[in-house]
Backbone as JSON Lines, residues from 0, in Angstrom:
{"i":0,"aa":"X","n":[-16.07,26.52,20.86],"ca":[-16.95,27.58,21.34],"c":[-18.22,27.62,20.49]}
{"i":1,"aa":"X","n":[-19.32,27.82,21.15],"ca":[-20.61,27.85,20.45],"c":[-20.95,29.25,19.97]}
{"i":2,"aa":"X","n":[-21.62,29.26,18.84],"ca":[-22.26,30.48,18.36],"c":[-23.74,30.31,18.67]}
{"i":3,"aa":"X","n":[-24.36,31.36,19.18],"ca":[-25.79,31.3,19.52],"c":[-26.48,32.49,18.86]}
{"i":4,"aa":"X","n":[-27.57,32.2,18.16],"ca":[-28.34,33.23,17.47],"c":[-29.79,33.13,17.92]}
{"i":5,"aa":"X","n":[-30.4,34.27,18.16],"ca":[-31.81,34.3,18.56],"c":[-32.59,35.06,17.48]}
{"i":6,"aa":"X","n":[-33.68,34.45,17.01],"ca":[-34.49,35.01,15.93],"c":[-35.91,35.27,16.4]}
{"i":7,"aa":"X","n":[-36.51,36.34,15.87],"ca":[-37.93,36.62,16.06],"c":[-38.65,36.16,14.8]}
{"i":8,"aa":"X","n":[-39.8,35.52,14.99],"ca":[-40.6,35.04,13.87],"c":[-41.83,35.91,13.72]}
{"i":9,"aa":"X","n":[-42.15,36.24,12.46],"ca":[-43.34,37.02,12.14],"c":[-44.09,36.33,11.0]}
{"i":10,"aa":"X","n":[-45.4,36.44,11.04],"ca":[-46.25,35.92,9.97],"c":[-47.3,36.98,9.7]}
{"i":11,"aa":"X","n":[-47.38,37.41,8.44],"ca":[-48.3,38.48,8.05],"c":[-48.04,39.73,8.89]}
{"i":12,"aa":"X","n":[-46.76,39.97,9.23],"ca":[-46.38,41.16,9.99],"c":[-46.61,41.06,11.48]}
{"i":13,"aa":"X","n":[-47.15,39.94,11.97],"ca":[-47.44,39.79,13.4],"c":[-46.44,38.83,14.04]}
{"i":14,"aa":"X","n":[-46.02,39.1,15.28],"ca":[-45.11,38.18,15.96],"c":[-45.78,36.82,16.18]}
{"i":15,"aa":"X","n":[-45.03,35.74,15.87],"ca":[-45.58,34.39,16.03],"c":[-44.6,33.45,16.73]}
{"i":16,"aa":"X","n":[-43.56,33.99,17.36],"ca":[-42.66,33.11,18.09],"c":[-41.21,33.53,17.99]}
{"i":17,"aa":"X","n":[-40.36,32.67,18.52],"ca":[-38.92,32.9,18.51],"c":[-38.19,31.59,18.26]}
{"i":18,"aa":"X","n":[-36.94,31.74,17.84],"ca":[-36.09,30.57,17.61],"c":[-34.7,30.82,18.13]}
{"i":19,"aa":"X","n":[-34.01,29.73,18.45],"ca":[-32.64,29.8,18.95],"c":[-31.81,28.81,18.15]}
{"i":20,"aa":"X","n":[-30.78,29.32,17.48],"ca":[-29.86,28.51,16.69],"c":[-28.53,28.43,17.41]}
{"i":21,"aa":"X","n":[-28.05,27.21,17.67],"ca":[-26.74,26.99,18.27],"c":[-25.88,26.26,17.25]}
{"i":22,"aa":"X","n":[-24.65,26.78,17.05],"ca":[-23.72,26.2,16.1],"c":[-22.41,25.92,16.82]}
{"i":23,"aa":"X","n":[-21.97,24.68,16.77],"ca":[-20.71,24.29,17.39],"c":[-19.78,23.77,16.3]}
{"i":24,"aa":"X","n":[-18.71,24.52,16.05],"ca":[-17.75,24.13,15.01],"c":[-16.69,23.23,15.65]}
{"i":25,"aa":"X","n":[-16.42,22.11,14.99],"ca":[-15.47,21.12,15.5],"c":[-14.4,20.86,14.45]}
{"i":26,"aa":"X","n":[-13.39,20.09,14.82],"ca":[-12.32,19.77,13.88],"c":[-12.84,19.02,12.67]}
{"i":27,"aa":"X","n":[-13.78,18.11,12.88],"ca":[-14.26,17.25,11.79],"c":[-15.64,17.62,11.3]}
{"i":28,"aa":"X","n":[-16.09,18.83,11.55],"ca":[-17.41,19.22,11.06],"c":[-18.12,20.16,12.01]}
{"i":29,"aa":"X","n":[-19.42,20.18,11.91],"ca":[-20.25,21.11,12.67],"c":[-21.44,20.33,13.24]}
{"i":30,"aa":"X","n":[-21.84,20.74,14.42],"ca":[-23.09,20.26,15.01],"c":[-23.94,21.51,15.27]}
{"i":31,"aa":"X","n":[-25.19,21.47,14.85],"ca":[-26.06,22.64,15.03],"c":[-27.47,22.19,15.38]}
{"i":32,"aa":"X","n":[-28.16,23.07,16.1],"ca":[-29.57,22.81,16.41],"c":[-30.34,24.12,16.37]}
{"i":33,"aa":"X","n":[-31.56,24.03,15.89],"ca":[-32.47,25.16,15.84],"c":[-33.73,24.75,16.58]}
{"i":34,"aa":"X","n":[-34.05,25.48,17.65],"ca":[-35.28,25.24,18.4],"c":[-36.2,26.43,18.19]}
{"i":35,"aa":"X","n":[-37.44,26.14,17.82],"ca":[-38.4,27.2,17.51],"c":[-39.7,26.93,18.25]}
{"i":36,"aa":"X","n":[-40.32,28.02,18.68],"ca":[-41.64,27.93,19.29],"c":[-42.56,28.85,18.51]}
{"i":37,"aa":"X","n":[-43.72,28.31,18.12],"ca":[-44.67,29.06,17.31],"c":[-45.96,29.31,18.07]}
{"i":38,"aa":"X","n":[-46.53,30.48,17.81],"ca":[-47.78,30.91,18.44],"c":[-48.82,31.18,17.35]}
{"i":39,"aa":"X","n":[-50.12,31.25,17.71],"ca":[-51.15,31.58,16.72],"c":[-50.84,32.93,16.06]}
{"i":40,"aa":"X","n":[-51.19,33.14,14.81],"ca":[-52.13,32.36,14.01],"c":[-51.53,31.1,13.39]}
{"i":41,"aa":"X","n":[-50.22,30.86,13.53],"ca":[-49.67,29.58,13.08],"c":[-50.11,28.5,14.06]}
{"i":42,"aa":"X","n":[-50.1,27.25,13.64],"ca":[-50.43,26.2,14.61],"c":[-49.42,26.23,15.76]}
{"i":43,"aa":"X","n":[-49.88,26.38,17.01],"ca":[-48.95,26.46,18.13],"c":[-48.17,25.16,18.29]}
{"i":44,"aa":"X","n":[-46.91,25.3,18.65],"ca":[-46.09,24.11,18.86],"c":[-44.62,24.45,18.88]}
{"i":45,"aa":"X","n":[-43.83,23.4,18.99],"ca":[-42.38,23.53,19.0],"c":[-41.8,22.69,17.87]}
{"i":46,"aa":"X","n":[-40.68,23.18,17.38],"ca":[-39.99,22.46,16.32],"c":[-38.51,22.48,16.64]}
{"i":47,"aa":"X","n":[-37.84,21.35,16.4],"ca":[-36.4,21.28,16.64],"c":[-35.75,20.61,15.45]}
{"i":48,"aa":"X","n":[-34.76,21.29,14.89],"ca":[-33.93,20.73,13.83],"c":[-32.55,20.5,14.42]}
{"i":49,"aa":"X","n":[-31.97,19.34,14.16],"ca":[-30.6,19.07,14.57],"c":[-29.86,18.52,13.37]}
{"i":50,"aa":"X","n":[-28.61,18.97,13.2],"ca":[-27.81,18.47,12.1],"c":[-26.38,18.23,12.55]}
{"i":51,"aa":"X","n":[-25.76,17.24,11.94],"ca":[-24.33,17.0,12.09],"c":[-23.76,17.03,10.68]}
{"i":52,"aa":"X","n":[-22.68,17.81,10.51],"ca":[-22.11,18.01,9.18],"c":[-20.69,17.46,9.12]}
{"i":53,"aa":"X","n":[-20.29,17.04,7.93],"ca":[-18.91,16.6,7.73],"c":[-18.01,17.83,7.58]}
{"i":54,"aa":"X","n":[-16.72,17.61,7.37],"ca":[-15.76,18.72,7.28],"c":[-16.05,19.66,6.11]}
{"i":55,"aa":"X","n":[-16.73,19.17,5.07],"ca":[-17.07,20.0,3.91],"c":[-18.4,20.72,4.08]}
{"i":56,"aa":"X","n":[-19.1,20.47,5.18],"ca":[-20.36,21.16,5.45],"c":[-21.6,20.44,4.94]}
{"i":57,"aa":"X","n":[-21.45,19.19,4.5],"ca":[-22.6,18.42,4.03],"c":[-23.17,17.57,5.17]}
{"i":58,"aa":"X","n":[-24.41,17.23,5.04],"ca":[-25.15,16.55,6.1],"c":[-24.71,15.1,6.3]}
{"i":59,"aa":"X","n":[-24.46,14.76,7.56],"ca":[-24.26,13.37,7.96],"c":[-25.54,12.82,8.58]}
{"i":60,"aa":"X","n":[-26.19,13.67,9.38],"ca":[-27.41,13.26,10.07],"c":[-28.27,14.5,10.32]}
{"i":61,"aa":"X","n":[-29.55,14.38,10.04],"ca":[-30.5,15.47,10.26],"c":[-31.73,14.89,10.93]}
{"i":62,"aa":"X","n":[-32.23,15.62,11.93],"ca":[-33.47,15.21,12.58],"c":[-34.37,16.42,12.77]}
{"i":63,"aa":"X","n":[-35.63,16.24,12.43],"ca":[-36.65,17.25,12.67],"c":[-37.67,16.66,13.64]}
{"i":64,"aa":"X","n":[-37.92,17.38,14.72],"ca":[-38.92,16.95,15.71],"c":[-39.96,18.06,15.81]}
{"i":65,"aa":"X","n":[-41.22,17.72,15.57],"ca":[-42.32,18.68,15.62],"c":[-43.26,18.25,16.73]}
{"i":66,"aa":"X","n":[-43.52,19.17,17.66],"ca":[-44.44,18.91,18.76],"c":[-45.59,19.9,18.68]}
{"i":67,"aa":"X","n":[-46.77,19.38,18.47],"ca":[-47.98,20.2,18.4],"c":[-49.12,19.35,18.91]}
{"i":68,"aa":"X","n":[-50.13,19.16,18.07],"ca":[-51.23,18.26,18.46],"c":[-50.7,16.84,18.64]}
{"i":69,"aa":"X","n":[-49.66,16.52,17.91],"ca":[-49.0,15.22,18.01],"c":[-47.5,15.44,17.87]}
{"i":70,"aa":"X","n":[-46.72,14.42,18.15],"ca":[-45.27,14.51,18.01],"c":[-44.86,13.72,16.78]}
{"i":71,"aa":"X","n":[-44.07,14.37,15.92],"ca":[-43.54,13.71,14.72],"c":[-42.03,13.85,14.72]}
{"i":72,"aa":"X","n":[-41.35,12.78,14.36],"ca":[-39.89,12.81,14.27],"c":[-39.51,12.28,12.89]}
{"i":73,"aa":"X","n":[-38.67,13.04,12.2],"ca":[-38.2,12.69,10.86],"c":[-36.68,12.73,10.9]}
{"i":74,"aa":"X","n":[-36.02,11.66,10.43],"ca":[-34.57,11.57,10.48],"c":[-34.02,11.16,9.12]}
{"i":75,"aa":"X","n":[-32.91,11.79,8.73],"ca":[-32.18,11.4,7.52],"c":[-30.73,11.2,7.93]}
{"i":76,"aa":"X","n":[-30.2,10.01,7.65],"ca":[-28.84,9.69,8.08],"c":[-28.05,9.11,6.92]}
{"i":77,"aa":"X","n":[-26.85,9.66,6.72],"ca":[-25.96,9.18,5.66],"c":[-25.1,8.04,6.21]}
{"i":78,"aa":"X","n":[-25.27,6.86,5.66],"ca":[-24.49,5.69,6.07],"c":[-23.56,5.34,4.91]}
{"i":79,"aa":"X","n":[-22.45,6.06,4.84],"ca":[-21.56,5.95,3.69],"c":[-20.99,4.55,3.51]}
{"i":80,"aa":"X","n":[-20.6,3.9,4.6],"ca":[-20.01,2.56,4.49],"c":[-20.99,1.56,3.88]}
{"i":81,"aa":"X","n":[-22.27,1.72,4.2],"ca":[-23.29,0.84,3.64],"c":[-23.76,1.33,2.27]}
{"i":82,"aa":"X","n":[-23.38,2.56,1.91],"ca":[-23.76,3.11,0.62],"c":[-25.21,3.53,0.53]}
{"i":83,"aa":"X","n":[-25.81,3.9,1.69],"ca":[-27.22,4.27,1.69],"c":[-27.46,5.54,2.5]}
{"i":84,"aa":"X","n":[-28.61,6.14,2.23],"ca":[-29.16,7.21,3.05],"c":[-30.42,6.63,3.67]}
{"i":85,"aa":"X","n":[-30.47,6.63,4.99],"ca":[-31.61,6.06,5.71],"c":[-32.56,7.17,6.1]}
{"i":86,"aa":"X","n":[-33.81,7.07,5.66],"ca":[-34.84,8.05,5.96],"c":[-35.87,7.38,6.86]}
{"i":87,"aa":"X","n":[-36.12,7.98,8.03],"ca":[-37.04,7.39,9.0],"c":[-38.07,8.41,9.44]}
{"i":88,"aa":"X","n":[-39.31,7.95,9.56],"ca":[-40.37,8.76,10.14],"c":[-41.23,7.82,10.97]}
{"i":89,"aa":"X","n":[-41.25,8.07,12.29],"ca":[-41.95,7.15,13.17],"c":[-41.29,5.79,13.12]}
{"i":90,"aa":"X","n":[-42.08,4.76,12.89],"ca":[-41.54,3.39,12.82],"c":[-41.15,2.98,11.41]}
{"i":91,"aa":"X","n":[-41.43,3.84,10.44],"ca":[-41.14,3.54,9.04],"c":[-39.73,4.0,8.68]}
{"i":92,"aa":"X","n":[-38.98,3.16,7.96],"ca":[-37.64,3.52,7.48],"c":[-37.48,3.05,6.05]}
{"i":93,"aa":"X","n":[-36.83,3.88,5.26],"ca":[-36.5,3.54,3.88],"c":[-35.03,3.83,3.65]}
{"i":94,"aa":"X","n":[-34.38,2.99,2.86],"ca":[-32.98,3.2,2.5],"c":[-32.9,3.54,1.02]}
{"i":95,"aa":"X","n":[-32.19,4.62,0.72],"ca":[-31.97,5.04,-0.66],"c":[-30.48,4.96,-0.95]}
{"i":96,"aa":"X","n":[-30.1,4.73,-2.2],"ca":[-28.67,4.7,-2.52],"c":[-28.02,6.05,-2.22]}
{"i":97,"aa":"X","n":[-26.83,6.01,-1.62],"ca":[-26.07,7.24,-1.39],"c":[-25.28,7.52,-2.65]}
{"i":98,"aa":"X","n":[-25.58,8.63,-3.31],"ca":[-24.95,8.96,-4.58],"c":[-23.93,10.08,-4.47]}
{"i":99,"aa":"X","n":[-24.22,11.08,-3.63],"ca":[-23.33,12.24,-3.53],"c":[-23.64,12.97,-2.23]}
{"i":100,"aa":"X","n":[-22.68,13.77,-1.74],"ca":[-22.97,14.58,-0.54],"c":[-24.19,15.47,-0.8]}
{"i":101,"aa":"X","n":[-24.94,15.75,0.25],"ca":[-26.16,16.53,0.12],"c":[-26.33,17.45,1.33]}
{"i":102,"aa":"X","n":[-27.24,18.39,1.19],"ca":[-27.6,19.28,2.29],"c":[-28.95,18.89,2.86]}
{"i":103,"aa":"X","n":[-29.13,19.2,4.13],"ca":[-30.45,19.16,4.75],"c":[-30.87,20.62,4.91]}
{"i":104,"aa":"X","n":[-32.1,20.91,5.36],"ca":[-32.52,22.32,5.45],"c":[-31.6,23.19,6.31]}
{"i":105,"aa":"X","n":[-31.13,22.68,7.44],"ca":[-30.29,23.49,8.32],"c":[-28.87,23.62,7.78]}
{"i":106,"aa":"X","n":[-28.31,22.55,7.24],"ca":[-26.95,22.65,6.69],"c":[-26.91,23.61,5.5]}
{"i":107,"aa":"X","n":[-28.0,23.67,4.74],"ca":[-28.05,24.6,3.61],"c":[-27.98,26.04,4.11]}
{"i":108,"aa":"X","n":[-28.76,26.37,5.14],"ca":[-28.71,27.72,5.7],"c":[-27.31,28.04,6.22]}
{"i":109,"aa":"X","n":[-26.66,27.08,6.86],"ca":[-25.32,27.31,7.39],"c":[-24.28,27.48,6.29]}
{"i":110,"aa":"X","n":[-24.53,26.9,5.11],"ca":[-23.59,27.01,4.0],"c":[-23.67,28.36,3.28]}
{"i":111,"aa":"X","n":[-24.8,29.03,3.35],"ca":[-24.99,30.26,2.56],"c":[-23.95,31.35,2.83]}
{"i":112,"aa":"X","n":[-23.6,31.65,4.09],"ca":[-22.61,32.72,4.29],"c":[-21.26,32.46,3.63]}
{"i":113,"aa":"X","n":[-20.92,31.21,3.37],"ca":[-19.63,30.89,2.76],"c":[-19.65,30.74,1.26]}
{"i":114,"aa":"X","n":[-20.8,30.9,0.62],"ca":[-20.88,30.74,-0.83],"c":[-20.21,31.9,-1.55]}
{"i":115,"aa":"X","n":[-19.4,31.56,-2.53],"ca":[-18.71,32.59,-3.33],"c":[-19.4,32.7,-4.68]}
{"i":116,"aa":"X","n":[-20.6,33.28,-4.68],"ca":[-21.36,33.48,-5.91],"c":[-21.46,34.96,-6.22]}
{"i":117,"aa":"X","n":[-21.45,35.28,-7.49],"ca":[-21.68,36.65,-7.94],"c":[-23.17,36.81,-8.21]}
{"i":118,"aa":"X","n":[-23.69,38.06,-8.11],"ca":[-25.11,38.27,-8.42],"c":[-25.46,37.68,-9.79]}
{"i":119,"aa":"X","n":[-26.56,36.95,-9.83],"ca":[-27.01,36.3,-11.05],"c":[-26.59,34.84,-11.17]}
{"i":120,"aa":"X","n":[-25.56,34.42,-10.43],"ca":[-25.12,33.03,-10.5],"c":[-26.06,32.13,-9.7]}
{"i":121,"aa":"X","n":[-26.19,30.91,-10.18],"ca":[-27.06,29.92,-9.55],"c":[-26.26,28.64,-9.33]}
{"i":122,"aa":"X","n":[-26.44,28.03,-8.17],"ca":[-25.8,26.75,-7.87],"c":[-26.89,25.78,-7.42]}
{"i":123,"aa":"X","n":[-26.71,24.51,-7.76],"ca":[-27.68,23.46,-7.41],"c":[-27.07,22.57,-6.34]}
{"i":124,"aa":"X","n":[-27.84,22.29,-5.29],"ca":[-27.4,21.39,-4.23],"c":[-28.37,20.23,-4.12]}
{"i":125,"aa":"X","n":[-27.84,18.99,-4.05],"ca":[-28.72,17.86,-3.78],"c":[-29.26,17.93,-2.36]}
{"i":126,"aa":"X","n":[-30.49,17.48,-2.18],"ca":[-31.11,17.36,-0.86],"c":[-31.87,16.04,-0.85]}
{"i":127,"aa":"X","n":[-32.1,15.46,0.32],"ca":[-32.89,14.22,0.34],"c":[-34.24,14.45,-0.34]}
{"i":128,"aa":"X","n":[-34.54,13.63,-1.31],"ca":[-35.82,13.74,-2.0],"c":[-35.85,14.77,-3.1]}
{"i":129,"aa":"X","n":[-34.74,15.4,-3.41],"ca":[-34.77,16.4,-4.48],"c":[-33.51,17.24,-4.56]}
{"i":130,"aa":"X","n":[-33.71,18.53,-4.81],"ca":[-32.59,19.46,-4.94],"c":[-33.09,20.85,-4.63]}
{"i":131,"aa":"X","n":[-32.14,21.75,-4.4],"ca":[-32.48,23.15,-4.19],"c":[-31.54,23.98,-5.06]}
{"i":132,"aa":"X","n":[-32.08,25.05,-5.62],"ca":[-31.29,25.99,-6.4],"c":[-31.1,27.24,-5.58]}
{"i":133,"aa":"X","n":[-29.86,27.7,-5.49],"ca":[-29.54,28.92,-4.75],"c":[-29.08,29.95,-5.77]}
{"i":134,"aa":"X","n":[-29.81,31.06,-5.85],"ca":[-29.47,32.14,-6.78],"c":[-29.0,33.34,-5.98]}
{"i":135,"aa":"X","n":[-27.83,33.86,-6.35],"ca":[-27.3,35.06,-5.69],"c":[-27.98,36.26,-6.32]}
{"i":136,"aa":"X","n":[-28.58,37.1,-5.48],"ca":[-29.24,38.33,-5.92],"c":[-28.32,39.51,-5.63]}
{"i":137,"aa":"X","n":[-28.62,40.69,-6.18],"ca":[-27.81,41.87,-5.85],"c":[-27.88,42.19,-4.35]}
{"i":138,"aa":"X","n":[-26.8,42.76,-3.85],"ca":[-26.76,43.19,-2.45],"c":[-27.78,44.3,-2.22]}
{"i":139,"aa":"X","n":[-28.22,44.42,-0.97],"ca":[-29.03,45.54,-0.54],"c":[-28.33,46.17,0.65]}
{"i":140,"aa":"X","n":[-28.62,47.44,0.88],"ca":[-28.06,48.13,2.04],"c":[-29.17,48.35,3.06]}
{"i":141,"aa":"X","n":[-28.92,47.93,4.3],"ca":[-29.87,48.09,5.39],"c":[-29.14,48.74,6.55]}
{"i":142,"aa":"X","n":[-29.6,49.91,6.94],"ca":[-29.0,50.66,8.04],"c":[-27.49,50.83,7.85]}
{"i":143,"aa":"X","n":[-27.1,51.14,6.63],"ca":[-25.7,51.42,6.32],"c":[-24.82,50.2,6.15]}
{"i":144,"aa":"X","n":[-25.38,49.0,6.21],"ca":[-24.59,47.78,6.06],"c":[-25.06,46.99,4.85]}
{"i":145,"aa":"X","n":[-24.09,46.45,4.11],"ca":[-24.42,45.65,2.93],"c":[-24.89,44.26,3.35]}
{"i":146,"aa":"X","n":[-25.93,43.8,2.68],"ca":[-26.44,42.45,2.9],"c":[-26.41,41.69,1.58]}
{"i":147,"aa":"X","n":[-25.82,40.5,1.6],"ca":[-25.91,39.61,0.45],"c":[-27.27,38.94,0.49]}
{"i":148,"aa":"X","n":[-27.84,38.74,-0.69],"ca":[-29.16,38.12,-0.77],"c":[-29.13,36.87,-1.65]}
{"i":149,"aa":"X","n":[-29.9,35.88,-1.22],"ca":[-30.03,34.64,-1.98],"c":[-31.5,34.29,-2.1]}
{"i":150,"aa":"X","n":[-31.85,33.74,-3.26],"ca":[-33.2,33.2,-3.45],"c":[-33.05,31.69,-3.55]}
{"i":151,"aa":"X","n":[-33.86,30.96,-2.77],"ca":[-33.83,29.5,-2.78],"c":[-35.08,29.0,-3.48]}
{"i":152,"aa":"X","n":[-34.9,28.04,-4.4],"ca":[-36.02,27.43,-5.1],"c":[-35.88,25.92,-5.03]}
{"i":153,"aa":"X","n":[-36.92,25.14,-4.91],"ca":[-38.3,25.59,-4.83],"c":[-38.6,26.23,-3.47]}
{"i":154,"aa":"X","n":[-39.75,26.84,-3.38],"ca":[-40.18,27.49,-2.14],"c":[-40.03,28.99,-2.16]}
{"i":155,"aa":"X","n":[-39.16,29.49,-3.03],"ca":[-38.93,30.93,-3.16],"c":[-38.66,31.63,-1.83]}
{"i":156,"aa":"X","n":[-37.72,31.1,-1.09],"ca":[-37.27,31.78,0.14],"c":[-36.26,32.85,-0.24]}
{"i":157,"aa":"X","n":[-36.28,33.95,0.5],"ca":[-35.29,35.01,0.38],"c":[-34.46,34.98,1.65]}
{"i":158,"aa":"X","n":[-33.14,34.89,1.5],"ca":[-32.24,34.84,2.65],"c":[-31.26,35.99,2.55]}
{"i":159,"aa":"X","n":[-31.09,36.73,3.65],"ca":[-30.13,37.83,3.69],"c":[-29.03,37.5,4.69]}
{"i":160,"aa":"X","n":[-27.78,37.76,4.26],"ca":[-26.59,37.49,5.06],"c":[-25.83,38.8,5.25]}
{"i":161,"aa":"X","n":[-25.5,39.09,6.49],"ca":[-24.74,40.31,6.81],"c":[-23.58,39.92,7.72]}
{"i":162,"aa":"X","n":[-22.38,40.3,7.34],"ca":[-21.18,40.0,8.12],"c":[-21.09,38.52,8.48]}
{"i":163,"aa":"X","n":[-21.41,37.65,7.52],"ca":[-21.29,36.21,7.72],"c":[-22.39,35.58,8.55]}
{"i":164,"aa":"X","n":[-23.44,36.32,8.85],"ca":[-24.54,35.81,9.67],"c":[-25.86,35.88,8.91]}
{"i":165,"aa":"X","n":[-26.7,34.86,9.11],"ca":[-28.05,34.9,8.55],"c":[-28.85,35.91,9.36]}
{"i":166,"aa":"X","n":[-29.28,36.98,8.72],"ca":[-30.0,38.03,9.46],"c":[-31.49,38.06,9.14]}
{"i":167,"aa":"X","n":[-31.89,37.48,8.01],"ca":[-33.31,37.5,7.66],"c":[-33.61,36.38,6.68]}
{"i":168,"aa":"X","n":[-34.7,35.67,6.95],"ca":[-35.22,34.66,6.03],"c":[-36.7,34.98,5.85]}
{"i":169,"aa":"X","n":[-37.16,35.05,4.6],"ca":[-38.58,35.32,4.33],"c":[-39.07,34.31,3.31]}
{"i":170,"aa":"X","n":[-40.29,33.79,3.55],"ca":[-40.88,32.83,2.63],"c":[-42.39,32.98,2.62]}
{"i":171,"aa":"X","n":[-42.95,32.87,1.43],"ca":[-44.4,32.88,1.29],"c":[-44.97,31.6,1.88]}
{"i":172,"aa":"X","n":[-45.9,31.73,2.82],"ca":[-46.58,30.59,3.43],"c":[-48.07,30.89,3.35]}
{"i":173,"aa":"X","n":[-48.76,30.17,2.51],"ca":[-50.17,30.49,2.29],"c":[-50.28,31.83,1.6]}
{"i":174,"aa":"X","n":[-51.13,32.7,2.13],"ca":[-51.32,34.03,1.52],"c":[-50.43,35.09,2.14]}
{"i":175,"aa":"X","n":[-49.6,34.72,3.1],"ca":[-48.8,35.71,3.81],"c":[-47.32,35.32,3.8]}
{"i":176,"aa":"X","n":[-46.49,36.21,4.35],"ca":[-45.05,35.98,4.41],"c":[-44.65,35.61,5.83]}
{"i":177,"aa":"X","n":[-43.86,34.54,5.94],"ca":[-43.25,34.16,7.21],"c":[-41.83,34.7,7.2]}
{"i":178,"aa":"X","n":[-41.43,35.35,8.3],"ca":[-40.09,35.93,8.39],"c":[-39.4,35.5,9.67]}
{"i":179,"aa":"X","n":[-38.1,35.26,9.56],"ca":[-37.23,35.06,10.72],"c":[-36.2,36.18,10.67]}
{"i":180,"aa":"X","n":[-36.11,36.97,11.74],"ca":[-35.2,38.13,11.77],"c":[-34.27,37.98,12.97]}
{"i":181,"aa":"X","n":[-32.98,38.14,12.73],"ca":[-31.98,38.01,13.79],"c":[-32.17,39.1,14.84]}
{"i":182,"aa":"X","n":[-32.27,38.69,16.1],"ca":[-32.38,39.63,17.22],"c":[-31.03,39.86,17.88]}
{"i":183,"aa":"X","n":[-30.29,38.76,18.13],"ca":[-28.98,38.88,18.76],"c":[-28.12,37.68,18.42]}
{"i":184,"aa":"X","n":[-26.8,37.89,18.52],"ca":[-25.84,36.84,18.23],"c":[-24.74,36.86,19.28]}
{"i":185,"aa":"X","n":[-24.31,35.68,19.69],"ca":[-23.2,35.53,20.64],"c":[-22.19,34.57,20.03]}
{"i":186,"aa":"X","n":[-20.93,34.84,20.27],"ca":[-19.88,33.94,19.79],"c":[-19.11,34.56,18.66]}
{"i":187,"aa":"X","n":[-18.19,33.76,18.1],"ca":[-17.28,34.29,17.07],"c":[-17.98,34.89,15.87]}
């Protein structure tokens, strides 16, 4: 059964689009996709993230497709048997040694609701081309419900989780804040 989440996007307090996240949990992992449409003042266009995760929630394959003035496709694929991570953009491909399981941007967001961190604790996750630090912040109460909060670095994103769902993501983009806020959820 699929879980479907719909998000409203805001930039500098103004609506700039919507996104739809679909998550399909399987016996051997997860398949998820996030489709987003952006409006001015952001550059208008569509963006699609797709990920396939192993049973532990780490990335097997990630693809980002951006459609705007031009179309760009970026793919990262874990080829464990060959011992490499293949990174492709357009016709260019590079192979890097596969050293350890890693997250992609979407798998990281999907992992946050299941993290067992206490406020103040920090965990480091490998990502293609670097790493991300996830810091658990104190809970906040919004409309009578507790929300767990995480700060992601680099980038200084703030992520709020309520009842196991990502309900808000905020990040500084330029001089303003970009926000994704959960509008509705369907599924388990």
